[in-house]
Amino acid sequence: MAFTAENLLLANEIVARYPKTKSAILPLAHLAQDQDGYLTQDAMREIAGMIGVTPAEVLGTCSFYTMFKRDEVGRLVVSVCTNVTCLVMGGPEVLEHLEQRYASDKEVTIEEVECLAACGNAPAMQVNYEFHESLTPGSATEIIEAYKSGELTARGVSGGVAGGGQG
Amino acid sequence: MTSVIGAPNATETRIITKRLRDRPEDSWTLDGFTQSGGYESLRAALKLDPEAIGAEQVAAAGLRGRGGAGFPTGTKWSFLPKGSYPRYLVVNGDEGEPSTFKDRMLIENDPHQLIEGIAIASYAIGCNLAFIYVRGEFALGFERLEAARRDAHAAGFLGTNILGSGFDLDIVIHRAAGAYICGEETALLSSLEGDRGMPRIRPPFPAVAGLYAKPTIVNNVETLSTVPHIMRMGAAEYAKLGVNKSTGTRIFSLSGHVNRPGNYEVELGITFRDLIESPELGGGVRNGGKVKFFIPGGASSQWLTGSDEHLDAPLDMDYVQQTFGVMLGSGAVMVYDETTNPALVAWRLAKFFAHESCGKCTPCREGTGWIEKVLYRISHGYGRPQDLDLLLDVGDNISPGLNAPFSQTTICPLGPSAVSPVVSLHKFFREEVIAMCQNNDRVLHVTASDSGTSDLGAG
Amino acid sequence: MKDEREIVTVTIDGIEMQAPKGELLIRVAQDNGTFVPRFCWHERMKPVGMCRMCLVEVEGVRGMPPACTTTVTDGMVVNTKSETVKKAQDGVLEFLLINHPLDCPVCDRGGECPLQDQTLAFGPGESRYVEEKRHFEKPIPISELVLLDRERCIQCSRCTRFADEIAGDRLIDFGERGGEMQVITYPDDPFTSYFSGNTVQVCPVGALTAKPYRFRARPWDLSAVETSCQTCSVGCRGSLESSSNELVRLLGVDVEPVNHGWLCDTGRFGYEATHAEDRVRNPMIRRNGVLVECSWPEALDAAAEGIKRSLDLHGPASIAMVGGSRGTNEDAYLWARLAKGVIGTDNVDAQIGDGLPAEVVLGLPGATIPDLDEAAAIILLGPDLKEELPVLYLRVRRAAVDLGVPILDVSAVDHGLSRYASATIRHLPGEQASAAREISAALAPLIEGRTGPIVVVLGRSDVATSAEPTVAAAAIIREIPNTRFLIALRRGNVRGAIDLGLAPGFLPGRVTLESGAERFAAAWGSAPAEVGLDTAGILNAASEGRIGALILVGADVVNDFPDRRLVRAGVGGAGFVICINATITEAAADADVFLPATVWGEKAGTTTNLEGRISRVGRKIAAVGNPMPDFRIASELAFRLGTDFDLETVEEIQDEIARVAPAFAEVDAQLLKRARDGVVLPIALHRDELVLEPRRIPVIDFSWEPIKPEGPGELEVVEPEVVEPVLEAVASDEVALPADASSGVGLPEAQLYVWSAQHTAQPTPGRDNYALRLSAGRTLYDNGRTVASTPALRALIPAQTLRVNPSEISRVGVADGESVRVSTARGSLVLSLTGDANVPAGVAVMPFNIGDTGVGDLVDVSLVVTDLRLETLR
């Protein structure tokens, strides 16, 4: 869906930060994804209109970056690292366990990701971009369940903070 | 510090990590920062001739980029063409080199230190608009940076007429979105301009035509976080730390099969053995084991082994480069004990590079995927005896000569980075790998790993 | 453009050569005979260094830099053939092949594919790649015209860069990354660029294919002729290719002064119209009210008889000729000679009420297309170039975007180039003259510190407004110092037709009737006594019964003339109608005689583009059935009216034109054959632009690279004139040589026309507040013959709609897209109304010649402007 009135104000403020408007594609796409859960086609079209490029350019840019989801995802996006430190510290086992555990849970989307810069306490994962480290299959499941129950929540980054403006 | 071999100090030397270690409860806040000397270096710098900061401080301190290439920072700044404005400072906070996790720590726990470094650097190079390109996955880091920027602005450390100096600076914090290649500075600039993060042909170099085709300096988070301390300590004092042309301290991200993985800020010049085994640092290999091999400078580097020759080499960028053809790179040291299958690690690295290849250059786009598929077969029991030599030749077509520093048929070093694990397997584990490839009567043509192609559709 | 760069010495593969400093190494090598293999580099686009095929060794440089991004410096020593280079090239080739499908036998590019060629020449026999190849659904349409096969794509980005850099239509881009990187369009946003066919041409492999050409031919079955496109008056050079006497492809040829190798999609795919089902194959005459086929002698006799009857009864002024702007110069000349020299009428007009008076076309100082590149500024006061003269749009866009030439946009509504304008003067349709008075002031800051001419692209921006305001504006702009004009008329050879006398008041060679009467009386035997009527005048006269014989030459007047009521009354009121055309148009349905003509591709000759540049059109196929070239039809009619032109070949006509038509002095058949980039008239002003080189035919198996007329290839073999249907009635053995066959020496002098610009403008009436003023420009895809007869293009004709500012929609009180009644002084129509914020308030925009009813039903050509009112249907 289109930007909400509040997000539209924020979006315009974001566009104004940059000497050239096209720079705003990534932040606007983050904003749209935070609002809608994933990056919808309508959103990319709206962003294209706001910054004066074609929708194909917005899609071309956004599809380059793995964080942008172009299909619906669960409320909880769980990103499990299996890169070379997590690989030898149990990351693949955590991933496999979670994939099976949440295979039919529409609320949870499990994805394998590259290094999250949390190798000191491998294996690591993120739930909606909140770090969780030193995992075991069991502890990872407990964490996800805590998000599901509302005991844990993730910060809404683009919506909450990016609107700070100068000063 | 002049010795080449030998451990000057097997403990941490905390300079840029001092605050976040000393006051873990509030190191990221403005109060925590200013109560521990924060923004005093900026105040002092603003009284100096801007050009002198680059030459007499940063260059004299011998500061070299902490992102991976190790290029002298002061020299980089001096490449800006005279009289050409606007010019931009872009901070590379897209930390994504596997097993590197120092910048995340600095961003999350000492964002004002970075902002102070940016302000000093911007003043020195004549920039009034700086960008922090921060890795998209760092949600907490982004939040803390934004808060720090806002607080610094409110307190007069950013904005117009900073501390009454007449110098103006705004910072835009730009959240990336998941692409390792954007850690390469020209790809980062493409990304910051709203394009696909693909590296650009050089020349022109960013210092001449970078962001929006204007003169641009791209510096790493750790590099800029160091700048306030050089101002505070004085260049001469800072340069006393370290060894040879590797002055000062660096944060090493130690991970893998060690007892005490983590970030350690140490003086350059201690040895790998110090880092891995010192009780105050890595604390030795887990379960009393031995190092089978380690990757000394992030995923792109070729590997070293648990031999004395390798373990006793000093953390000196030039020494390891010249002696072993490896790099200190981003300061990540991954340690693997003897339980590790090196082919599996090599495959996972190749998979990473294939996944992160931007697709621009043919050898990397096609070659990294090819290497990944063959290494998958080797590491999963489908290897053929000729596969390792095939890999070497494919690698040679990406990185002719297979040596470090990379020679490359590509624009940027990502493709050649994928060749590093292949060369390392060949150098140190050839027999082990060939043995894995014997008598495999199974033949795998379709890899289960990464061969799926996504279909964007069109029209 | 003059190259003022320092010259340096470079050694490539041991051979020393000179080159301008800073030039790309790959180009220097190529210009000196060393072809460095490449896929991504295209010399009309910015280098990206992606494919890595052109890596070379440079002494003193570490590694292997790509030749396409390396610039030459003095003393540079380059090796393009060392073992190291060869290894790298083999490696790149292997990398490209591992995921490339082995479907060459069914690939359109097979036979002219660099990947295939190089693999065949240097590649290993067997693949070392045992893994599964990448798979995509193949091929997928990305527009009505272009299909994309992502498995074949080698990610060179030529297509995406073309769309971005050259066309400015970034509707395709790369999506995903790494091994999955692929060309994408946005969902429901097809690649509707007017220039999409160029991406197919520059694609080095068969990833992009054009629907009309797919599976139609193999490159080795093709034969080609170099020609000029006649779809519009830019005159793009192309290589026209056929297989088994059927046109199958037109490729752009890279000619520096004209089209840089690009074509628009109408030009590229319009050849399909040649093979349209409704081509008339035999002449026809009206018997018992019905057109029936007959023999050529019967038809020609009947046509001549109709002319003669009117001539005898009412004199030469009772005869009129409309059209002639779609043929060759040779056709135009003989039509002019027939009308003015044989029949004696000056009621002759190649334009169909939608152009500018010949005085303006011929009498203003001319600019060339390359003048745009070096202009101090470009003033646009005319049609939407993107819609009407697409490749000129590319050139102006390039001047603005790449060369920094400021553009002053003087227009009633936003058009394709408005976004590139440095300054804009908006005016109501019809208020061009008052807008022109603001130009000097608006121009001053743009040209400060700049050199070069001020190029004015002048034309009719719409057909709902008469030519009057544009003429008045031209008179004002001409007073601005250093201005040169590109006259933006649309039809393929309209400029040639006017140059050769198909305009009232003019004789061939840019001379007025008055100035040239004596000369042409000497050359032809007679010339018209008084100035005749233009098309509107002819139709008015015909509607009043004053035209006894109307000759329609290739004209679709009912659809092309802006005022349908007048055209129907005119054609209906003419005593006798002779139609020369390829198909039965609406006007032809009223014809008494129909004479089928050959069309572009079926006949040789020359054409003149909007600069006044004459270039050759090639004959590629023989017409099916019995159509005749226009010039021969004109000769036959003249013969029957008592004059034997005695001109059997195109070359003989060219020589006669050079002899008698003053502006064409020296431009004889010999020169036309030798002038590589054509000849710009008058030759005295453009002599130093002439490039005389042996011509070569385009090389088909290299079609993905810029095709150069001087490129590698075989020397052109001039095909023997094909024998046309032989007519017994023509066989004449009385051959009389003119007194002086080789030059104009001996003919009375005639002055080349210069417009006095003494123009008293007919005032433009004001617009009342309740009316909207109509602006009716053309779209590239309309009901015109080329598009309507081309299956691939027909589907692209947009829907008819009236676009207005959104405020008007709410004022009328309807919903966006709702139908309303649109009324003018002439008539009313029901049309859907679309809101468009780019349309200024007070203006309504509607494309001309779309749909069965439209602008032609609303316009009264006797009025300067067309004001309309909107009413709800409720």
PDB file of N, CA and C in Angstrom, chain A residues 18 22-23 25 27 30 60-61 64-68 70 82-85 112 114-115 117-120 126 131 133 155 157-158 161 165-167, chain B residues 99-101 104 135-137 140 142-143 146 149 153 174-178 191-197 212 255 261 334 336 348 351-352 356 456:
ATOM      1  N   TYR A  18      19.320  14.366   0.656  1.00  0.00           N
ATOM      2  CA  TYR A  18      20.378  14.012  -0.298  1.00  0.00           C
ATOM      3  C   TYR A  18      20.548  15.053  -1.392  1.00  0.00           C
ATOM      4  N   LYS A  22      17.929  10.359  -6.089  1.00  0.00           N
ATOM      5  CA  LYS A  22      17.957   8.908  -6.287  1.00  0.00           C
ATOM      6  C   LYS A  22      18.595   8.188  -5.096  1.00  0.00           C
ATOM      7  N   SER A  23      19.453   8.910  -4.372  1.00  0.00           N
ATOM      8  CA  SER A  23      20.085   8.326  -3.185  1.00  0.00           C
ATOM      9  C   SER A  23      19.062   7.834  -2.170  1.00  0.00           C
ATOM     10  N   ILE A  25      16.558   5.970  -2.577  1.00  0.00           N
ATOM     11  CA  ILE A  25      15.882   4.690  -2.858  1.00  0.00           C
ATOM     12  C   ILE A  25      15.983   3.722  -1.687  1.00  0.00           C
ATOM     13  N   PRO A  27      16.804   4.125   1.668  1.00  0.00           N
ATOM     14  CA  PRO A  27      16.024   4.476   2.861  1.00  0.00           C
ATOM     15  C   PRO A  27      14.509   4.441   2.636  1.00  0.00           C
ATOM     16  N   HIS A  30      13.431   0.851   2.733  1.00  0.00           N
ATOM     17  CA  HIS A  30      13.383   0.382   4.132  1.00  0.00           C
ATOM     18  C   HIS A  30      12.101   0.855   4.793  1.00  0.00           C
ATOM     19  N   GLY A  60      15.386  -2.548 -10.032  1.00  0.00           N
ATOM     20  CA  GLY A  60      16.766  -2.925 -10.347  1.00  0.00           C
ATOM     21  C   GLY A  60      17.670  -2.716  -9.147  1.00  0.00           C
ATOM     22  N   THR A  61      17.507  -1.571  -8.494  1.00  0.00           N
ATOM     23  CA  THR A  61      18.319  -1.286  -7.318  1.00  0.00           C
ATOM     24  C   THR A  61      17.931  -2.198  -6.159  1.00  0.00           C
ATOM     25  N   PHE A  64      18.911  -5.851  -5.842  1.00  0.00           N
ATOM     26  CA  PHE A  64      20.337  -6.112  -5.639  1.00  0.00           C
ATOM     27  C   PHE A  64      20.614  -6.451  -4.180  1.00  0.00           C
ATOM     28  N   TYR A  65      19.742  -6.003  -3.299  1.00  0.00           N
ATOM     29  CA  TYR A  65      20.015  -6.074  -1.855  1.00  0.00           C
ATOM     30  C   TYR A  65      19.147  -7.129  -1.187  1.00  0.00           C
ATOM     31  N   THR A  66      19.796  -7.976  -0.405  1.00  0.00           N
ATOM     32  CA  THR A  66      19.074  -9.135   0.131  1.00  0.00           C
ATOM     33  C   THR A  66      18.068  -8.782   1.220  1.00  0.00           C
ATOM     34  N   MET A  67      18.212  -7.618   1.837  1.00  0.00           N
ATOM     35  CA  MET A  67      17.279  -7.312   2.929  1.00  0.00           C
ATOM     36  C   MET A  67      15.870  -7.014   2.428  1.00  0.00           C
ATOM     37  N   PHE A  68      15.762  -6.617   1.165  1.00  0.00           N
ATOM     38  CA  PHE A  68      14.433  -6.267   0.672  1.00  0.00           C
ATOM     39  C   PHE A  68      13.701  -7.519   0.207  1.00  0.00           C
ATOM     40  N   ARG A  70      10.605  -9.173  -1.606  1.00  0.00           N
ATOM     41  CA  ARG A  70       9.612  -8.766  -2.598  1.00  0.00           C
ATOM     42  C   ARG A  70       8.391  -9.674  -2.591  1.00  0.00           C
ATOM     43  N   THR A  82      25.342 -18.894   8.619  1.00  0.00           N
ATOM     44  CA  THR A  82      26.056 -20.167   8.482  1.00  0.00           C
ATOM     45  C   THR A  82      27.437 -19.946   7.885  1.00  0.00           C
ATOM     46  N   ASN A  83      27.886 -18.706   7.933  1.00  0.00           N
ATOM     47  CA  ASN A  83      29.193 -18.431   7.335  1.00  0.00           C
ATOM     48  C   ASN A  83      30.310 -19.064   8.166  1.00  0.00           C
ATOM     49  N   VAL A  84      31.546 -18.862   7.747  1.00  0.00           N
ATOM     50  CA  VAL A  84      32.626 -19.764   8.159  1.00  0.00           C
ATOM     51  C   VAL A  84      32.910 -19.886   9.646  1.00  0.00           C
ATOM     52  N   THR A  85      32.542 -18.913  10.458  1.00  0.00           N
ATOM     53  CA  THR A  85      32.696 -19.156  11.889  1.00  0.00           C
ATOM     54  C   THR A  85      31.491 -19.909  12.424  1.00  0.00           C
ATOM     55  N   GLU A 112      18.561 -18.217   5.596  1.00  0.00           N
ATOM     56  CA  GLU A 112      19.997 -18.395   5.820  1.00  0.00           C
ATOM     57  C   GLU A 112      20.678 -17.129   5.331  1.00  0.00           C
ATOM     58  N   GLU A 114      24.392 -14.486   5.271  1.00  0.00           N
ATOM     59  CA  GLU A 114      25.848 -14.435   5.370  1.00  0.00           C
ATOM     60  C   GLU A 114      26.234 -13.777   6.690  1.00  0.00           C
ATOM     61  N   CYS A 115      27.541 -13.655   6.896  1.00  0.00           N
ATOM     62  CA  CYS A 115      28.088 -13.225   8.176  1.00  0.00           C
ATOM     63  C   CYS A 115      27.399 -11.980   8.724  1.00  0.00           C
ATOM     64  N   ALA A 117      28.439 -10.391  11.481  1.00  0.00           N
ATOM     65  CA  ALA A 117      29.379  -9.667  12.343  1.00  0.00           C
ATOM     66  C   ALA A 117      29.078  -9.918  13.820  1.00  0.00           C
ATOM     67  N   ALA A 118      28.865 -11.195  14.139  1.00  0.00           N
ATOM     68  CA  ALA A 118      28.656 -11.574  15.537  1.00  0.00           C
ATOM     69  C   ALA A 118      29.461 -12.832  15.819  1.00  0.00           C
ATOM     70  N   CYS A 119      30.614 -12.965  15.148  1.00  0.00           N
ATOM     71  CA  CYS A 119      31.370 -14.203  15.165  1.00  0.00           C
ATOM     72  C   CYS A 119      31.999 -14.487  16.530  1.00  0.00           C
ATOM     73  N   GLY A 120      32.137 -13.448  17.341  1.00  0.00           N
ATOM     74  CA  GLY A 120      32.727 -13.648  18.659  1.00  0.00           C
ATOM     75  C   GLY A 120      31.874 -14.550  19.524  1.00  0.00           C
ATOM     76  N   GLN A 126      19.563 -13.233  13.743  1.00  0.00           N
ATOM     77  CA  GLN A 126      18.816 -12.023  14.046  1.00  0.00           C
ATOM     78  C   GLN A 126      17.334 -12.346  13.926  1.00  0.00           C
ATOM     79  N   PHE A 131      20.006  -8.819  17.309  1.00  0.00           N
ATOM     80  CA  PHE A 131      21.011  -9.882  17.418  1.00  0.00           C
ATOM     81  C   PHE A 131      20.708 -10.865  18.544  1.00  0.00           C
ATOM     82  N   GLU A 133      22.946 -14.313  20.066  1.00  0.00           N
ATOM     83  CA  GLU A 133      24.226 -14.968  19.824  1.00  0.00           C
ATOM     84  C   GLU A 133      24.400 -16.196  20.724  1.00  0.00           C
ATOM     85  N   ARG A 155      13.065  -3.389  17.529  1.00  0.00           N
ATOM     86  CA  ARG A 155      12.863  -1.952  17.280  1.00  0.00           C
ATOM     87  C   ARG A 155      12.447  -1.769  15.820  1.00  0.00           C
ATOM     88  N   VAL A 157      13.160   0.218  12.972  1.00  0.00           N
ATOM     89  CA  VAL A 157      14.275   1.133  12.766  1.00  0.00           C
ATOM     90  C   VAL A 157      13.938   2.332  11.891  1.00  0.00           C
ATOM     91  N   SER A 158      13.489   2.081  10.687  1.00  0.00           N
ATOM     92  CA  SER A 158      13.319   3.197   9.760  1.00  0.00           C
ATOM     93  C   SER A 158      12.245   4.151  10.224  1.00  0.00           C
ATOM     94  N   VAL A 161      13.369   5.938  13.949  1.00  0.00           N
ATOM     95  CA  VAL A 161      14.549   6.751  14.191  1.00  0.00           C
ATOM     96  C   VAL A 161      14.898   7.678  13.031  1.00  0.00           C
ATOM     97  N   GLY A 165      15.476  14.072  11.820  1.00  0.00           N
ATOM     98  CA  GLY A 165      15.781  15.386  11.265  1.00  0.00           C
ATOM     99  C   GLY A 165      17.103  15.899  11.805  1.00  0.00           C
ATOM    100  N   GLN A 166      17.494  17.047  11.366  1.00  0.00           N
ATOM    101  CA  GLN A 166      18.749  17.615  11.834  1.00  0.00           C
ATOM    102  C   GLN A 166      18.496  18.332  13.159  1.00  0.00           C
ATOM    103  N   GLY A 167      19.201  17.942  14.198  1.00  0.00           N
ATOM    104  CA  GLY A 167      19.003  18.589  15.480  1.00  0.00           C
ATOM    105  C   GLY A 167      17.818  17.975  16.129  1.00  0.00           C
TER     106      GLY A 167
ATOM    107  N   SER B  99      33.576 -12.945   9.536  1.00  0.00           N
ATOM    108  CA  SER B  99      34.302 -13.038  10.799  1.00  0.00           C
ATOM    109  C   SER B  99      34.918 -11.732  11.260  1.00  0.00           C
ATOM    110  N   THR B 100      34.485 -10.631  10.688  1.00  0.00           N
ATOM    111  CA  THR B 100      34.923  -9.323  11.159  1.00  0.00           C
ATOM    112  C   THR B 100      33.758  -8.688  11.910  1.00  0.00           C
ATOM    113  N   PHE B 101      34.013  -8.266  13.142  1.00  0.00           N
ATOM    114  CA  PHE B 101      32.888  -7.720  13.916  1.00  0.00           C
ATOM    115  C   PHE B 101      33.309  -6.575  14.819  1.00  0.00           C
ATOM    116  N   ARG B 104      31.053  -3.055  14.045  1.00  0.00           N
ATOM    117  CA  ARG B 104      29.738  -3.130  14.681  1.00  0.00           C
ATOM    118  C   ARG B 104      29.849  -2.720  16.143  1.00  0.00           C
ATOM    119  N   ARG B 135      25.877  -0.702   7.703  1.00  0.00           N
ATOM    120  CA  ARG B 135      25.301  -1.970   7.277  1.00  0.00           C
ATOM    121  C   ARG B 135      23.831  -2.082   7.701  1.00  0.00           C
ATOM    122  N   GLY B 136      22.981  -2.501   6.772  1.00  0.00           N
ATOM    123  CA  GLY B 136      21.541  -2.508   7.004  1.00  0.00           C
ATOM    124  C   GLY B 136      21.114  -3.379   8.159  1.00  0.00           C
ATOM    125  N   GLU B 137      21.828  -4.461   8.366  1.00  0.00           N
ATOM    126  CA  GLU B 137      21.440  -5.400   9.418  1.00  0.00           C
ATOM    127  C   GLU B 137      21.751  -4.859  10.819  1.00  0.00           C
ATOM    128  N   LEU B 140      20.500  -1.957  15.792  1.00  0.00           N
ATOM    129  CA  LEU B 140      20.874  -1.251  17.012  1.00  0.00           C
ATOM    130  C   LEU B 140      21.909  -0.174  16.706  1.00  0.00           C
ATOM    131  N   PHE B 142      22.396   1.426  13.944  1.00  0.00           N
ATOM    132  CA  PHE B 142      21.767   2.532  13.230  1.00  0.00           C
ATOM    133  C   PHE B 142      21.033   3.434  14.224  1.00  0.00           C
ATOM    134  N   GLU B 143      20.331   2.798  15.142  1.00  0.00           N
ATOM    135  CA  GLU B 143      19.572   3.567  16.130  1.00  0.00           C
ATOM    136  C   GLU B 143      20.514   4.408  16.990  1.00  0.00           C
ATOM    137  N   GLU B 146      22.060   7.281  14.947  1.00  0.00           N
ATOM    138  CA  GLU B 146      21.085   8.355  14.732  1.00  0.00           C
ATOM    139  C   GLU B 146      20.920   9.187  16.007  1.00  0.00           C
ATOM    140  N   ARG B 149      24.010  11.245  16.514  1.00  0.00           N
ATOM    141  CA  ARG B 149      24.058  12.366  15.572  1.00  0.00           C
ATOM    142  C   ARG B 149      23.140  13.488  16.052  1.00  0.00           C
ATOM    143  N   HIS B 153      24.356  17.079  17.398  1.00  0.00           N
ATOM    144  CA  HIS B 153      23.841  18.252  16.718  1.00  0.00           C
ATOM    145  C   HIS B 153      23.281  19.240  17.740  1.00  0.00           C
ATOM    146  N   HIS B 174      23.108   6.634   6.407  1.00  0.00           N
ATOM    147  CA  HIS B 174      22.467   5.929   5.302  1.00  0.00           C
ATOM    148  C   HIS B 174      22.481   4.448   5.591  1.00  0.00           C
ATOM    149  N   ARG B 175      21.302   3.877   5.675  1.00  0.00           N
ATOM    150  CA  ARG B 175      21.218   2.467   6.035  1.00  0.00           C
ATOM    151  C   ARG B 175      21.286   1.610   4.774  1.00  0.00           C
ATOM    152  N   ALA B 176      22.264   0.737   4.712  1.00  0.00           N
ATOM    153  CA  ALA B 176      22.421  -0.163   3.571  1.00  0.00           C
ATOM    154  C   ALA B 176      21.377  -1.269   3.655  1.00  0.00           C
ATOM    155  N   ALA B 177      21.475  -2.244   2.760  1.00  0.00           N
ATOM    156  CA  ALA B 177      20.370  -3.196   2.693  1.00  0.00           C
ATOM    157  C   ALA B 177      20.792  -4.622   2.371  1.00  0.00           C
ATOM    158  N   GLY B 178      22.062  -4.931   2.632  1.00  0.00           N
ATOM    159  CA  GLY B 178      22.428  -6.331   2.469  1.00  0.00           C
ATOM    160  C   GLY B 178      23.153  -6.607   1.172  1.00  0.00           C
ATOM    161  N   SER B 191      26.030   2.543  -4.524  1.00  0.00           N
ATOM    162  CA  SER B 191      24.885   2.224  -3.682  1.00  0.00           C
ATOM    163  C   SER B 191      24.332   3.480  -3.013  1.00  0.00           C
ATOM    164  N   LEU B 192      25.223   4.310  -2.542  1.00  0.00           N
ATOM    165  CA  LEU B 192      24.800   5.541  -1.871  1.00  0.00           C
ATOM    166  C   LEU B 192      24.084   6.478  -2.845  1.00  0.00           C
ATOM    167  N   GLU B 193      24.393   6.349  -4.106  1.00  0.00           N
ATOM    168  CA  GLU B 193      23.701   7.163  -5.112  1.00  0.00           C
ATOM    169  C   GLU B 193      22.367   6.549  -5.516  1.00  0.00           C
ATOM    170  N   GLY B 194      22.021   5.420  -4.934  1.00  0.00           N
ATOM    171  CA  GLY B 194      20.725   4.804  -5.239  1.00  0.00           C
ATOM    172  C   GLY B 194      20.787   3.798  -6.364  1.00  0.00           C
ATOM    173  N   ASP B 195      21.997   3.444  -6.764  1.00  0.00           N
ATOM    174  CA  ASP B 195      22.141   2.460  -7.826  1.00  0.00           C
ATOM    175  C   ASP B 195      22.437   1.094  -7.243  1.00  0.00           C
ATOM    176  N   ARG B 196      22.497   0.135  -8.141  1.00  0.00           N
ATOM    177  CA  ARG B 196      22.949  -1.182  -7.746  1.00  0.00           C
ATOM    178  C   ARG B 196      24.400  -1.046  -7.285  1.00  0.00           C
ATOM    179  N   GLY B 197      24.743  -1.736  -6.226  1.00  0.00           N
ATOM    180  CA  GLY B 197      26.073  -1.556  -5.646  1.00  0.00           C
ATOM    181  C   GLY B 197      27.153  -2.258  -6.440  1.00  0.00           C
ATOM    182  N   TYR B 212      28.449  11.462  -6.368  1.00  0.00           N
ATOM    183  CA  TYR B 212      27.881  12.458  -7.291  1.00  0.00           C
ATOM    184  C   TYR B 212      28.992  13.100  -8.146  1.00  0.00           C
ATOM    185  N   SER B 255      37.955 -15.325  16.153  1.00  0.00           N
ATOM    186  CA  SER B 255      36.778 -16.198  16.234  1.00  0.00           C
ATOM    187  C   SER B 255      37.156 -17.627  15.906  1.00  0.00           C
ATOM    188  N   PRO B 261      37.009 -16.192  22.139  1.00  0.00           N
ATOM    189  CA  PRO B 261      36.815 -15.401  20.925  1.00  0.00           C
ATOM    190  C   PRO B 261      36.363 -14.003  21.296  1.00  0.00           C
ATOM    191  N   MET B 334      40.311 -16.083  11.943  1.00  0.00           N
ATOM    192  CA  MET B 334      39.453 -17.236  12.170  1.00  0.00           C
ATOM    193  C   MET B 334      40.334 -18.447  12.413  1.00  0.00           C
ATOM    194  N   TYR B 336      40.846 -22.514  13.188  1.00  0.00           N
ATOM    195  CA  TYR B 336      40.205 -23.816  13.018  1.00  0.00           C
ATOM    196  C   TYR B 336      41.103 -24.891  13.624  1.00  0.00           C
ATOM    197  N   ARG B 348      32.266 -23.073   1.877  1.00  0.00           N
ATOM    198  CA  ARG B 348      31.372 -22.070   2.445  1.00  0.00           C
ATOM    199  C   ARG B 348      31.851 -20.660   2.095  1.00  0.00           C
ATOM    200  N   LYS B 351      30.868 -20.136  -1.495  1.00  0.00           N
ATOM    201  CA  LYS B 351      29.428 -19.903  -1.574  1.00  0.00           C
ATOM    202  C   LYS B 351      29.120 -18.448  -1.223  1.00  0.00           C
ATOM    203  N   PHE B 352      29.829 -17.975  -0.210  1.00  0.00           N
ATOM    204  CA  PHE B 352      29.662 -16.572   0.190  1.00  0.00           C
ATOM    205  C   PHE B 352      30.025 -15.638  -0.964  1.00  0.00           C
ATOM    206  N   GLU B 356      27.653 -13.120  -3.103  1.00  0.00           N
ATOM    207  CA  GLU B 356      27.867 -11.678  -2.985  1.00  0.00           C
ATOM    208  C   GLU B 356      28.458 -11.038  -4.239  1.00  0.00           C
ATOM    209  N   LEU B 456      12.658 -13.200 -11.612  1.00  0.00           N
ATOM    210  CA  LEU B 456      11.959 -11.934 -11.382  1.00  0.00           C
ATOM    211  C   LEU B 456      10.787 -11.794 -12.313  1.00  0.00           C
TER     212      LEU B 456
END
